[in-house]
Structures are given as C-alpha cells and as structure tokens.
Amino acid sequence: MGVALFTVLAVTACTGGVSGTPGAAGTRDPLFPKLGNDGYDVQHYGLDLDYDPASGRLTGAATIVARATKDLSAFDLDFAGMDVRDATVDDEPAAVNRAGDELTLRPGEDLTQGETFTARVRYSGSPKTITDPDGSREGWLKSPDGGVLALGEPAGSMAWFPSNNHPRDKATYDIKVTVPDGLQAVSNGQLQSTAHNGGRTTFSWKTAEPMATYLAMVAIGPYEIDDKGTTKSGIPVYNAIDPGAKAKTAEAVAQLPDILDWEEYNFGPYPFSSTGVIVAPAKSAAYALETQNRPVMPLDQFDTSTLVHELAHQWFGDSVTPATWRDMWLNEGFAQYAEWLWSEDHGGVSAQQRFDTEYAKDEDNEIWAFPPAAPPTAADVSARPVYVRGAMVVHKIREAVGDAAFYPLLQGWLRAHRHANASTTDFTRFVDEAAGHRLSTVWSTWLYGDGKPDSP
Ligand code: TRP
Ligand code: ZN
C-alpha cells in the first residue's frame, strides 16, 4: 500500500480537527518489549485461512474486533512476513505501513476511546518459521509429509495472523481453515462444521472462551480423528492422531479422560468446553505445546507424564495466563509440579522424592542458574529453573501450608483469575492471604533468591 495514500489520509485526519495519537508498538513486556501493542483491546479474532500444501502458500483474511482504549489516529498489529493485500477499519480503507514485525493501520477517521471497531486485513504468501532467542522454532512449521503445525509460544502466532501478540490481550476466536480434500485441519475449541467445495474442505473451529495469541494453533495433515468420547464431567474429546503415531500412543491417549478427571479433582473444574490432544509426526516440532483445549505433542515428545503436563497447562497458563513473559514460572512450575503429583498419586516416586533429587544437584547445575521468577533474558523463559525450581517453589508452599490447605489454595487461585491474567505478585499476595501469614522465606529464597538455597 502506497506511501501516497498514507499521507493523504493523514492530512484528511488533521483537517478534521481530531485529537487521536498513534497507539504504542509494544506493551513494555520485561522480556519481549516489542510483542503486543497499546491503544486497543481485542475482543475477537475471525480468521479465514486457505492453505495449499503443494505451493506452501497461505491466503488469509483476519477480522479483528477491538475496543479503543484511547483516542487513536493509528494502531499497530504484530505480523511477520507474508504480504498484506489491503486493510479496512469499519469497512473503510485503512492505510497500511509495515516495519519489521509491526503492521500499522491508519483509519480514515480517528477512533475514539471506548469505541468498538472492526479491522480487516487480507494477506497471502508463504508463512515464516520464527527462531526464538533460545533457538527454538515456532510459527508456521512445515513437516516433510506436507503437513503443518502452526504454533505460537511465545511469538510465533504473528507468522500466520496479525494480532495484538501479547498474553495480556485474550480474545475469542473463530478459525476457519480450507485445505485439499483428504487432509484434516484441526484447531482450538470446537469444530462447528465441515464443508466440501471443489476438491477442498473447510473446517470451522470456534473458541468460545478467551485465549491468548500464543495458544492459537492449527494442525494440518492426514490425521485420524477420534471424536467419540467425553470425560466423566461431560467434556467432549476430539483427538487427532498422526497415522504413524497411532500404535505407539493409543494406550496413553486413551488415558486422557482419566488424566483430566484427576486434574479436575486437584485443580477444580476444567476451564474449557472441549478437550483432546494432537499427536503430530515425530520432529514436526522440537517440543510439546499446551495449545488451548488441545495440546500438540509430536510423537518423539509424547509420553504420559508430558500429557499430564500439557493438560495441567489448561488451568495454569491457558485459563490463568501470565501477565508478562517474566511470570512464565506460573505456567511451567505448576505444570511440572502436576507431573510430580501424578507420579505420587499413581505409584511412582513422591513429589518429596523428586524435590530431594533436584535439591541434591550441584551448585553449578543449570537449575540454580537464576531464580524462577526472574529469568534474566528472553532466551531464558523456557530454561530449566523456570520449570524445575518453579516446581520446587510449589512444593515449598505445599510444605508450608499442609495438604489440607494446599489443594483449596490452588483451586482458589485458579478461580480468582479464571480466563484472565495474573502476575507473580498477584500470586504471592494470594498465597500469603490464604495462608494467613507471609511465606517470606519461600519467596525470598526459593522464588527470588540467587543460586542454590542453603537448605532444602
Ligand atoms: N510451554 C511448552 C511446555 O512446557 C514448552 C515450550 C515450547 C516453550 N516452546 C516454548 C516454552 C517457548 C517457552 C517458550 O509445555
Ligand atoms: Zn510446560
């Protein structure tokens, strides 16, 4: 979109005597300052995606319903790669500018604080794979068999749709994906309809509960679908299993309803209206991910303990979402601790034994490299201290309050911030209040202290 149009619209806006200013390109996240934007709050994403595996080309239309949080002359979306064809705001053409991963839309008329508006962006191209500061790959991941995993922690969603790409701005989604007949396209939430047209199939998915951008997902491939079951509490199960993974994972996948029942018993009601798992081809990603409703697990990352972990994230991370990326231990410490609890409750080693094994590690072991609540750089958000030492913090809390108070405390925390965001300070304050006294040593030594604590 031309510079000329951009200028003309800007001049028109000025002569209109309006007072809006551009929304900031970033939300000052302590680890990922460029992710997200200020000036508006997204309510809903409608994504219409058409993918051709033969050419690798994606054609997309994103409809974004948002509320202006200030008077805006322009606002940014996060979007990496692809070509933007055009954009509208409230059905009027908007000027488009791109710089790095920022997509700026300038509507013909300023937006007023409090007003709800609809932005529409049409785009196409070969979506990018994004390499994170820690070297992990996310975004649009193509597997050798022509399949795709679209994954987004922490930043990769911007490779396949424009968004306010920060966990702070949760929204509902309708994700529609069209692929050649014979392939499945699986996403978050519930499948609303499947339509065949001219050799192509359109899968329409609806996510009714708020979701952070990093949890949005699409899996395309020759998946086998199992959508017959429900959990004991009546949640529909929709699993998609790569045919090559079926024999090796069937037994563990069949355990999913029992795992979810156990997690509901410990963590309280399941926060979403559907569940399941996607078992993807081996090496299609280098990690499993807790994508909302339906975690993605490449075959070589699949085991029961990891399934317990990813499903625990539905409470810790997906429902109660970190306020910033620095609060990542609120996700990973609890998902890791869920694995320890599962083992303890199912005839394996106890959480105390796991804690002791970890504590026995040398002072120079990587788990003591930094305090779990203070990853020093963006490359550290998924490092061992966030997981293991994070779980050790949870264990110290359990020890301090006792089992009779520990489980109600977890459930109270999850209830207080259900479908919202929370920070580490929210958490320590909540625990101190629930316990009736400050857990000063747990916080100063285990959560924020440098190095290996002097005593277990
Ligand atoms: N959150 C994933 C898990 O533990 C792991 C992961 C994948 C991750 N990609 C990441 C963590 C990027 C942080 C950043 O289930
Ligand atoms: Zn995790």
Short mmCIF file of C-alpha atoms and ligand atoms in Angstrom, two decimals:
data_model
loop_
_atom_site.label_atom_id
_atom_site.label_comp_id
_atom_site.label_asym_id
_atom_site.label_seq_id
_atom_site.Cartn_x
_atom_site.Cartn_y
_atom_site.Cartn_z
CA MET A 1 0.00 0.00 0.00
CA GLY A 2 1.43 3.27 -1.15
CA VAL A 3 3.05 5.98 0.90
CA ALA A 4 0.87 8.44 -1.01
CA LEU A 5 -2.39 7.07 0.36
CA PHE A 6 -0.90 7.06 3.83
CA THR A 7 -0.13 10.78 3.53
CA VAL A 8 -3.49 11.74 2.06
CA LEU A 9 -5.36 10.01 4.87
CA ALA A 10 -3.14 11.60 7.49
CA VAL A 11 -3.83 15.06 6.08
CA THR A 12 -7.58 14.38 5.97
CA ALA A 13 -7.48 13.32 9.58
CA CYS A 14 -5.68 16.53 10.60
CA THR A 15 -8.09 18.84 8.84
CA GLY A 16 -10.88 17.02 10.65
CA GLY A 17 -9.54 18.56 13.85
CA VAL A 18 -9.22 15.27 15.70
CA SER A 19 -7.03 14.55 18.68
CA GLY A 20 -6.08 10.87 18.34
CA THR A 21 -2.46 9.78 18.55
CA PRO A 22 -0.83 6.52 17.39
CA GLY A 23 -1.01 3.52 19.74
CA ALA A 24 2.36 2.31 21.01
CA ALA A 25 4.14 -0.53 19.17
CA GLY A 26 4.80 -2.76 22.17
CA THR A 27 3.50 -3.22 25.72
CA ARG A 28 6.84 -2.97 27.55
CA ASP A 29 6.98 -6.66 28.41
CA PRO A 30 10.14 -7.07 30.53
CA LEU A 31 11.46 -9.85 28.26
CA PHE A 32 9.70 -9.27 24.92
CA PRO A 33 9.16 -5.48 24.75
CA LYS A 34 8.15 -5.47 21.08
CA LEU A 35 5.33 -8.01 21.43
CA GLY A 36 1.83 -6.65 21.72
CA ASN A 37 0.68 -3.08 21.20
CA ASP A 38 -1.11 -0.42 23.19
CA GLY A 39 -4.20 1.63 22.48
CA TYR A 40 -6.79 -1.09 21.98
CA ASP A 41 -8.08 -4.35 23.42
CA VAL A 42 -9.07 -7.20 21.09
CA GLN A 43 -12.38 -8.96 21.80
CA HIS A 44 -12.48 -11.39 18.90
CA TYR A 45 -10.43 -12.76 16.00
CA GLY A 46 -12.13 -14.24 12.95
CA LEU A 47 -9.51 -15.98 10.81
CA ASP A 48 -10.26 -17.33 7.37
CA LEU A 49 -7.26 -19.30 6.12
CA ASP A 50 -6.78 -21.15 2.87
CA TYR A 51 -3.69 -23.33 2.59
CA ASP A 52 -2.20 -25.05 -0.44
CA PRO A 53 0.40 -27.63 0.69
CA ALA A 54 1.74 -28.05 -2.87
CA SER A 55 2.91 -24.43 -3.12
CA GLY A 56 3.17 -23.76 0.61
CA ARG A 57 1.01 -20.70 0.06
CA LEU A 58 -1.43 -19.38 2.66
CA THR A 59 -4.17 -16.89 1.83
CA GLY A 60 -5.75 -15.27 4.86
CA ALA A 61 -8.33 -12.77 5.99
CA ALA A 62 -8.28 -11.65 9.62
CA THR A 63 -11.28 -9.85 11.09
CA ILE A 64 -10.35 -8.25 14.39
CA VAL A 65 -12.98 -6.76 16.68
CA ALA A 66 -11.38 -4.47 19.26
CA ARG A 67 -12.12 -1.62 21.63
CA ALA A 68 -10.03 1.55 21.53
CA THR A 69 -8.53 2.28 24.97
CA LYS A 70 -7.54 5.80 23.91
CA ASP A 71 -8.21 8.18 21.02
CA LEU A 72 -6.27 6.61 18.14
CA SER A 73 -5.04 8.06 14.87
CA ALA A 74 -3.34 4.73 14.08
CA PHE A 75 -2.60 1.44 15.77
CA ASP A 76 -0.20 -1.47 15.37
CA LEU A 77 -0.67 -5.19 14.94
CA ASP A 78 2.16 -7.73 15.18
CA PHE A 79 2.68 -9.50 11.87
CA ALA A 80 5.81 -11.18 10.50
CA GLY A 81 6.41 -11.95 6.83
CA MET A 82 3.61 -12.56 4.26
CA ASP A 83 2.24 -9.82 2.00
CA VAL A 84 -0.61 -7.59 3.09
CA ARG A 85 -3.05 -7.02 0.26
CA ASP A 86 -5.26 -4.44 1.92
CA ALA A 87 -6.93 -3.44 5.17
CA THR A 88 -10.11 -1.78 6.32
CA VAL A 89 -11.30 -0.32 9.59
CA ASP A 90 -15.09 -0.32 9.98
CA ASP A 91 -15.34 -1.18 6.27
CA GLU A 92 -13.43 1.93 5.15
CA PRO A 93 -9.98 1.58 3.58
CA ALA A 94 -7.12 1.99 6.05
CA ALA A 95 -3.56 2.94 5.15
CA VAL A 96 -1.07 0.14 5.70
CA ASN A 97 2.52 0.53 6.77
CA ARG A 98 4.97 -2.23 7.63
CA ALA A 99 8.26 -2.02 9.51
CA GLY A 100 9.83 -5.22 10.83
CA ASP A 101 7.14 -7.20 12.64
CA GLU A 102 4.89 -4.15 13.08
CA LEU A 103 1.87 -3.64 10.85
CA THR A 104 0.41 -0.15 11.28
CA LEU A 105 -3.16 0.59 10.25
CA ARG A 106 -4.25 4.20 9.91
CA PRO A 107 -8.03 4.52 9.53
CA GLY A 108 -9.52 7.39 7.52
CA GLU A 109 -11.05 8.75 10.71
CA ASP A 110 -9.63 8.63 14.21
CA LEU A 111 -11.01 6.10 16.65
CA THR A 112 -12.45 7.39 19.90
CA GLN A 113 -11.60 5.99 23.31
CA GLY A 114 -14.13 3.32 24.28
CA GLU A 115 -15.37 2.71 20.74
CA THR A 116 -15.51 -0.80 19.35
CA PHE A 117 -14.14 -1.14 15.83
CA THR A 118 -13.57 -3.89 13.28
CA ALA A 119 -10.27 -4.15 11.42
CA ARG A 120 -9.96 -6.46 8.47
CA VAL A 121 -6.62 -7.47 6.94
CA ARG A 122 -6.24 -9.58 3.80
CA TYR A 123 -2.87 -11.23 3.22
CA SER A 124 -1.07 -14.06 1.46
CA GLY A 125 2.33 -15.65 0.99
CA SER A 126 4.49 -18.39 2.48
CA PRO A 127 4.28 -18.03 6.26
CA LYS A 128 7.54 -17.81 8.17
CA THR A 129 9.20 -20.03 10.70
CA ILE A 130 10.39 -17.85 13.57
CA THR A 131 13.54 -18.61 15.54
CA ASP A 132 13.34 -17.52 19.17
CA PRO A 133 16.14 -16.06 21.30
CA ASP A 134 16.65 -19.55 22.80
CA GLY A 135 16.93 -21.12 19.33
CA SER A 136 13.54 -22.88 19.36
CA ARG A 137 11.47 -22.72 16.20
CA GLU A 138 7.84 -21.69 16.05
CA GLY A 139 5.35 -20.01 13.76
CA TRP A 140 4.39 -21.97 10.64
CA LEU A 141 6.23 -25.30 10.89
CA LYS A 142 6.04 -27.49 7.78
CA SER A 143 6.67 -31.20 8.13
CA PRO A 144 8.18 -33.29 5.33
CA ASP A 145 4.83 -35.08 4.66
CA GLY A 146 3.19 -31.79 3.59
CA GLY A 147 1.58 -31.21 6.96
CA VAL A 148 1.80 -28.07 9.07
CA LEU A 149 1.87 -27.16 12.73
CA ALA A 150 1.15 -23.50 13.43
CA LEU A 151 2.47 -22.82 16.94
CA GLY A 152 2.95 -19.59 18.82
CA GLU A 153 4.85 -19.64 22.11
CA PRO A 154 5.97 -17.00 22.75
CA ALA A 155 5.83 -15.06 19.48
CA GLY A 156 5.05 -17.33 16.52
CA SER A 157 1.35 -16.57 16.01
CA MET A 158 2.35 -13.42 14.14
CA ALA A 159 3.69 -15.65 11.35
CA TRP A 160 0.14 -16.68 10.37
CA PHE A 161 -2.21 -13.94 11.52
CA PRO A 162 -1.92 -10.27 12.53
CA SER A 163 -2.69 -9.76 16.19
CA ASN A 164 -2.07 -7.98 19.45
CA ASN A 165 0.55 -10.61 20.19
CA HIS A 166 0.89 -10.47 23.96
CA PRO A 167 -0.63 -12.86 26.55
CA ARG A 168 -2.26 -9.86 28.26
CA ASP A 169 -4.84 -9.40 25.48
CA LYS A 170 -7.03 -12.51 25.41
CA ALA A 171 -9.91 -12.84 22.95
CA THR A 172 -12.34 -15.37 21.49
CA TYR A 173 -11.65 -16.92 18.07
CA ASP A 174 -13.35 -18.33 15.01
CA ILE A 175 -10.71 -20.12 12.95
CA LYS A 176 -11.69 -21.39 9.53
CA VAL A 177 -9.14 -23.41 7.56
CA THR A 178 -9.52 -24.66 3.99
CA VAL A 179 -7.25 -27.49 2.78
CA PRO A 180 -7.34 -30.05 -0.06
CA ASP A 181 -9.77 -32.95 0.48
CA GLY A 182 -8.15 -35.80 2.36
CA LEU A 183 -6.31 -33.59 4.83
CA GLN A 184 -7.61 -32.57 8.23
CA ALA A 185 -7.29 -29.07 9.66
CA VAL A 186 -7.52 -29.10 13.45
CA SER A 187 -7.56 -26.03 15.67
CA ASN A 188 -8.59 -24.82 19.12
CA GLY A 189 -12.08 -25.09 20.55
CA GLN A 190 -14.95 -26.94 18.95
CA LEU A 191 -15.49 -27.97 15.35
CA GLN A 192 -18.64 -26.23 14.14
CA SER A 193 -18.87 -27.52 10.60
CA THR A 194 -17.03 -29.19 7.75
CA ALA A 195 -17.84 -28.14 4.17
CA HIS A 196 -16.59 -29.65 0.89
CA ASN A 197 -16.31 -27.49 -2.19
CA GLY A 198 -14.36 -28.07 -5.42
CA GLY A 199 -11.92 -30.62 -4.02
CA ARG A 200 -11.28 -28.63 -0.86
CA THR A 201 -12.59 -28.92 2.67
CA THR A 202 -13.25 -26.05 5.06
CA PHE A 203 -13.06 -26.77 8.79
CA SER A 204 -14.70 -24.15 11.01
CA TRP A 205 -13.50 -24.03 14.63
CA LYS A 206 -14.87 -21.91 17.46
CA THR A 207 -13.06 -20.95 20.65
CA ALA A 208 -15.75 -19.56 22.95
CA GLU A 209 -13.52 -18.89 25.97
CA PRO A 210 -10.83 -16.17 25.92
CA MET A 211 -7.48 -17.31 24.53
CA ALA A 212 -4.02 -15.75 24.43
CA THR A 213 -2.46 -15.46 20.96
CA TYR A 214 0.41 -17.79 21.90
CA LEU A 215 -2.08 -20.63 22.42
CA ALA A 216 -3.74 -20.38 18.99
CA MET A 217 -2.93 -23.38 16.82
CA VAL A 218 -3.58 -25.08 13.52
CA ALA A 219 -2.52 -28.64 12.67
CA ILE A 220 -2.86 -29.75 9.05
CA GLY A 221 -2.18 -33.30 7.92
CA PRO A 222 -3.63 -36.74 7.25
CA TYR A 223 -4.73 -37.06 10.87
CA GLU A 224 -7.01 -39.79 12.16
CA ILE A 225 -9.82 -38.21 14.13
CA ASP A 226 -11.28 -39.68 17.28
CA ASP A 227 -14.19 -37.55 18.48
CA LYS A 228 -16.38 -40.18 20.08
CA GLY A 229 -15.55 -39.77 23.74
CA THR A 230 -16.30 -37.45 26.63
CA THR A 231 -14.75 -37.03 30.06
CA LYS A 232 -16.60 -38.06 33.19
CA SER A 233 -17.63 -34.43 33.63
CA GLY A 234 -19.10 -34.42 30.12
CA ILE A 235 -16.41 -32.51 28.20
CA PRO A 236 -16.25 -33.65 24.54
CA VAL A 237 -12.89 -35.15 23.49
CA TYR A 238 -11.54 -34.52 19.97
CA ASN A 239 -8.20 -36.22 19.30
CA ALA A 240 -6.19 -36.04 16.08
CA ILE A 241 -3.51 -38.70 15.75
CA ASP A 242 -0.90 -38.94 13.02
CA PRO A 243 -1.37 -42.41 11.45
CA GLY A 244 2.31 -43.22 12.03
CA ALA A 245 1.93 -42.47 15.75
CA LYS A 246 -1.27 -44.38 16.39
CA ALA A 247 0.07 -47.75 17.55
CA LYS A 248 2.68 -46.23 19.86
CA THR A 249 0.38 -43.75 21.58
CA ALA A 250 -3.10 -45.33 21.64
CA GLU A 251 -2.83 -46.59 25.21
CA ALA A 252 -1.69 -43.25 26.65
CA VAL A 253 -4.17 -41.24 24.56
CA ALA A 254 -6.95 -43.46 25.94
CA GLN A 255 -5.92 -42.25 29.42
CA LEU A 256 -6.73 -38.62 28.61
CA PRO A 257 -10.22 -38.63 30.19
CA ASP A 258 -8.79 -40.14 33.39
CA ILE A 259 -5.97 -37.58 33.50
CA LEU A 260 -8.49 -34.79 33.08
CA ASP A 261 -10.70 -36.23 35.85
CA TRP A 262 -7.67 -36.39 38.16
CA GLU A 263 -6.75 -32.80 37.28
CA GLU A 264 -10.33 -31.62 37.88
CA TYR A 265 -10.23 -33.30 41.30
CA ASN A 266 -7.00 -31.48 42.16
CA PHE A 267 -7.34 -28.16 40.32
CA GLY A 268 -11.11 -27.66 40.14
CA PRO A 269 -13.48 -27.55 37.15
CA TYR A 270 -11.90 -27.83 33.70
CA PRO A 271 -11.96 -24.27 32.33
CA PHE A 272 -12.93 -25.02 28.70
CA SER A 273 -15.74 -26.63 26.74
CA SER A 274 -13.72 -29.16 24.77
CA THR A 275 -10.51 -31.15 25.09
CA GLY A 276 -8.28 -33.60 23.26
CA VAL A 277 -4.73 -33.96 22.01
CA ILE A 278 -2.95 -33.72 18.67
CA VAL A 279 -0.25 -36.34 18.29
CA ALA A 280 1.82 -34.91 15.43
CA PRO A 281 4.51 -36.61 13.36
CA ALA A 282 7.87 -37.10 15.08
CA LYS A 283 10.10 -33.99 14.87
CA SER A 284 7.31 -31.81 13.50
CA ALA A 285 8.23 -29.52 16.42
CA ALA A 286 11.03 -29.86 18.98
CA TYR A 287 8.63 -29.60 21.92
CA ALA A 288 5.07 -30.27 23.02
CA LEU A 289 2.86 -27.21 23.48
CA GLU A 290 -0.21 -26.55 25.63
CA THR A 291 -2.30 -25.04 22.80
CA GLN A 292 -5.73 -24.21 24.22
CA ASN A 293 -8.24 -27.07 24.53
CA ARG A 294 -5.98 -29.38 22.60
CA PRO A 295 -2.22 -29.65 23.23
CA VAL A 296 0.10 -30.51 20.35
CA MET A 297 2.54 -33.34 21.03
CA PRO A 298 4.99 -34.54 18.37
CA LEU A 299 5.43 -38.32 18.62
CA ASP A 300 9.04 -38.06 19.87
CA GLN A 301 7.86 -35.71 22.67
CA PHE A 302 4.94 -37.88 23.68
CA ASP A 303 4.62 -39.73 26.98
CA THR A 304 2.01 -39.88 29.73
CA SER A 305 3.89 -37.51 32.02
CA THR A 306 4.12 -34.87 29.27
CA LEU A 307 0.41 -35.33 28.51
CA VAL A 308 -0.30 -34.68 32.21
CA HIS A 309 1.92 -31.57 31.93
CA GLU A 310 0.24 -30.13 28.82
CA LEU A 311 -3.26 -30.79 30.17
CA ALA A 312 -2.33 -29.15 33.52
CA HIS A 313 -1.43 -26.05 31.49
CA GLN A 314 -5.11 -25.75 30.52
CA TRP A 315 -5.58 -24.46 34.09
CA PHE A 316 -2.09 -22.99 34.62
CA GLY A 317 -1.34 -20.79 31.62
CA ASP A 318 -4.33 -21.18 29.36
CA SER A 319 -7.09 -20.20 31.79
CA VAL A 320 -4.89 -18.25 34.23
CA THR A 321 -2.45 -16.59 31.85
CA PRO A 322 0.78 -14.82 32.88
CA ALA A 323 0.60 -11.02 32.89
CA THR A 324 4.07 -10.88 31.31
CA TRP A 325 6.58 -13.39 29.95
CA ARG A 326 8.64 -12.92 33.10
CA ASP A 327 5.80 -14.67 35.01
CA MET A 328 6.34 -17.84 32.98
CA TRP A 329 7.06 -19.95 36.10
CA LEU A 330 3.31 -19.58 36.93
CA ASN A 331 2.83 -21.81 33.89
CA GLU A 332 5.80 -24.13 33.92
CA GLY A 333 6.40 -24.52 37.66
CA PHE A 334 2.81 -25.74 38.12
CA ALA A 335 2.70 -27.93 35.01
CA GLN A 336 5.97 -29.53 36.14
CA TYR A 337 4.57 -29.97 39.66
CA ALA A 338 1.45 -31.61 38.19
CA GLU A 339 3.79 -34.28 36.77
CA TRP A 340 5.29 -34.82 40.23
CA LEU A 341 1.82 -35.09 41.80
CA TRP A 342 0.63 -37.51 39.13
CA SER A 343 3.61 -39.75 39.84
CA GLU A 344 2.99 -39.56 43.60
CA ASP A 345 -0.70 -40.46 43.18
CA HIS A 346 -0.04 -43.29 40.72
CA GLY A 347 2.54 -45.43 42.46
CA GLY A 348 5.64 -43.56 41.27
CA VAL A 349 8.14 -41.50 43.24
CA SER A 350 6.61 -38.85 45.53
CA ALA A 351 6.87 -35.10 44.97
CA GLN A 352 9.11 -35.00 48.06
CA GLN A 353 11.46 -37.55 46.48
CA ARG A 354 11.53 -35.51 43.26
CA PHE A 355 12.26 -32.39 45.25
CA ASP A 356 15.08 -34.15 47.13
CA THR A 357 16.60 -35.47 43.90
CA GLU A 358 16.59 -31.97 42.41
CA TYR A 359 17.94 -30.40 45.60
CA ALA A 360 20.85 -32.84 45.60
CA LYS A 361 22.12 -31.34 42.34
CA ASP A 362 25.42 -29.41 42.48
CA GLU A 363 25.52 -25.67 42.98
CA ASP A 364 26.64 -25.23 39.38
CA ASN A 365 23.74 -27.25 37.95
CA GLU A 366 21.64 -25.31 35.43
CA ILE A 367 18.54 -25.49 37.66
CA TRP A 368 20.16 -22.92 40.01
CA ALA A 369 21.23 -20.56 37.19
CA PHE A 370 18.62 -17.91 38.07
CA PRO A 371 15.56 -17.52 40.31
CA PRO A 372 12.35 -18.87 38.70
CA ALA A 373 10.51 -15.55 39.00
CA ALA A 374 13.33 -13.59 37.33
CA PRO A 375 14.51 -15.08 34.02
CA PRO A 376 17.30 -12.64 33.07
CA THR A 377 16.74 -12.61 29.29
CA ALA A 378 14.21 -13.62 26.65
CA ALA A 379 16.35 -16.69 25.94
CA ASP A 380 15.65 -17.97 29.47
CA VAL A 381 11.82 -18.15 29.54
CA SER A 382 11.79 -21.89 28.91
CA ALA A 383 15.03 -22.77 30.74
CA ARG A 384 15.23 -25.41 33.49
CA PRO A 385 14.99 -23.07 36.52
CA VAL A 386 11.54 -21.88 35.35
CA TYR A 387 10.32 -25.49 35.30
CA VAL A 388 12.22 -27.37 38.00
CA ARG A 389 12.91 -24.64 40.50
CA GLY A 390 9.40 -23.34 39.79
CA ALA A 391 8.03 -26.74 40.84
CA MET A 392 10.26 -26.63 43.92
CA VAL A 393 8.59 -23.33 44.90
CA VAL A 394 5.18 -25.01 44.61
CA HIS A 395 6.45 -27.87 46.79
CA LYS A 396 7.72 -25.42 49.43
CA ILE A 397 4.26 -23.80 49.52
CA ARG A 398 2.63 -27.21 49.97
CA GLU A 399 5.06 -27.96 52.78
CA ALA A 400 4.37 -24.59 54.45
CA VAL A 401 0.55 -24.80 54.40
CA GLY A 402 0.00 -28.58 54.51
CA ASP A 403 -2.07 -30.74 52.13
CA ALA A 404 -5.41 -29.81 53.68
CA ALA A 405 -4.87 -26.16 52.73
CA PHE A 406 -2.71 -26.69 49.61
CA TYR A 407 -5.36 -28.03 47.22
CA PRO A 408 -8.02 -25.45 48.19
CA LEU A 409 -5.31 -22.80 47.75
CA LEU A 410 -4.55 -23.98 44.20
CA GLN A 411 -8.25 -24.07 43.37
CA GLY A 412 -8.83 -20.64 44.91
CA TRP A 413 -6.00 -19.17 42.83
CA LEU A 414 -7.42 -20.69 39.64
CA ARG A 415 -10.93 -19.49 40.46
CA ALA A 416 -9.77 -15.95 41.25
CA HIS A 417 -8.10 -15.46 37.84
CA ARG A 418 -10.08 -17.85 35.62
CA HIS A 419 -9.96 -16.74 31.95
CA ALA A 420 -7.83 -13.74 32.95
CA ASN A 421 -4.20 -12.76 33.59
CA ALA A 422 -2.14 -12.81 36.75
CA SER A 423 1.36 -11.81 37.83
CA THR A 424 3.83 -13.28 40.31
CA THR A 425 2.96 -10.50 42.78
CA ASP A 426 -0.73 -11.39 42.47
CA PHE A 427 0.29 -14.94 43.32
CA THR A 428 2.46 -14.29 46.37
CA ARG A 429 -0.16 -11.90 47.75
CA PHE A 430 -2.89 -14.51 47.20
CA VAL A 431 -0.91 -17.25 48.95
CA ASP A 432 0.04 -15.04 51.90
CA GLU A 433 -3.59 -14.09 52.39
CA ALA A 434 -4.87 -17.66 52.06
CA ALA A 435 -2.20 -18.94 54.45
CA GLY A 436 -2.86 -16.17 56.95
CA HIS A 437 0.84 -15.34 57.19
CA ARG A 438 3.63 -14.30 54.84
CA LEU A 439 5.72 -17.09 53.35
CA SER A 440 8.72 -14.75 53.40
CA THR A 441 11.46 -17.39 53.19
CA VAL A 442 9.78 -19.27 50.37
CA TRP A 443 9.57 -16.06 48.35
CA SER A 444 12.99 -14.60 49.19
CA THR A 445 14.93 -17.86 48.96
CA TRP A 446 13.12 -20.12 46.50
CA LEU A 447 11.23 -17.74 44.23
CA TYR A 448 13.54 -14.72 44.04
CA GLY A 449 16.85 -15.84 45.59
CA ASP A 450 20.03 -16.31 43.54
CA GLY A 451 21.78 -19.66 43.49
CA LYS A 452 21.12 -22.90 45.33
CA PRO A 453 19.33 -22.33 48.66
CA ASP A 454 21.45 -23.26 51.71
CA SER A 455 18.99 -25.83 53.00
CA PRO A 456 16.24 -27.88 51.31
N1 TRP B 1 5.42 -24.48 27.03
C1 TRP B 1 5.91 -25.72 26.48
C2 TRP B 1 5.70 -26.76 27.58
O1 TRP B 1 6.40 -26.79 28.54
C3 TRP B 1 7.34 -25.67 26.07
C4 TRP B 1 7.70 -24.62 25.10
C5 TRP B 1 7.64 -24.70 23.78
C6 TRP B 1 8.12 -23.30 25.35
N2 TRP B 1 8.04 -23.57 23.19
C7 TRP B 1 8.34 -22.69 24.12
C8 TRP B 1 8.32 -22.58 26.47
C9 TRP B 1 8.75 -21.38 24.01
C10 TRP B 1 8.70 -21.27 26.37
C11 TRP B 1 8.93 -20.66 25.15
O2 TRP B 1 4.77 -27.49 27.54
ZN ZN B 2 5.00 -26.55 30.05
#
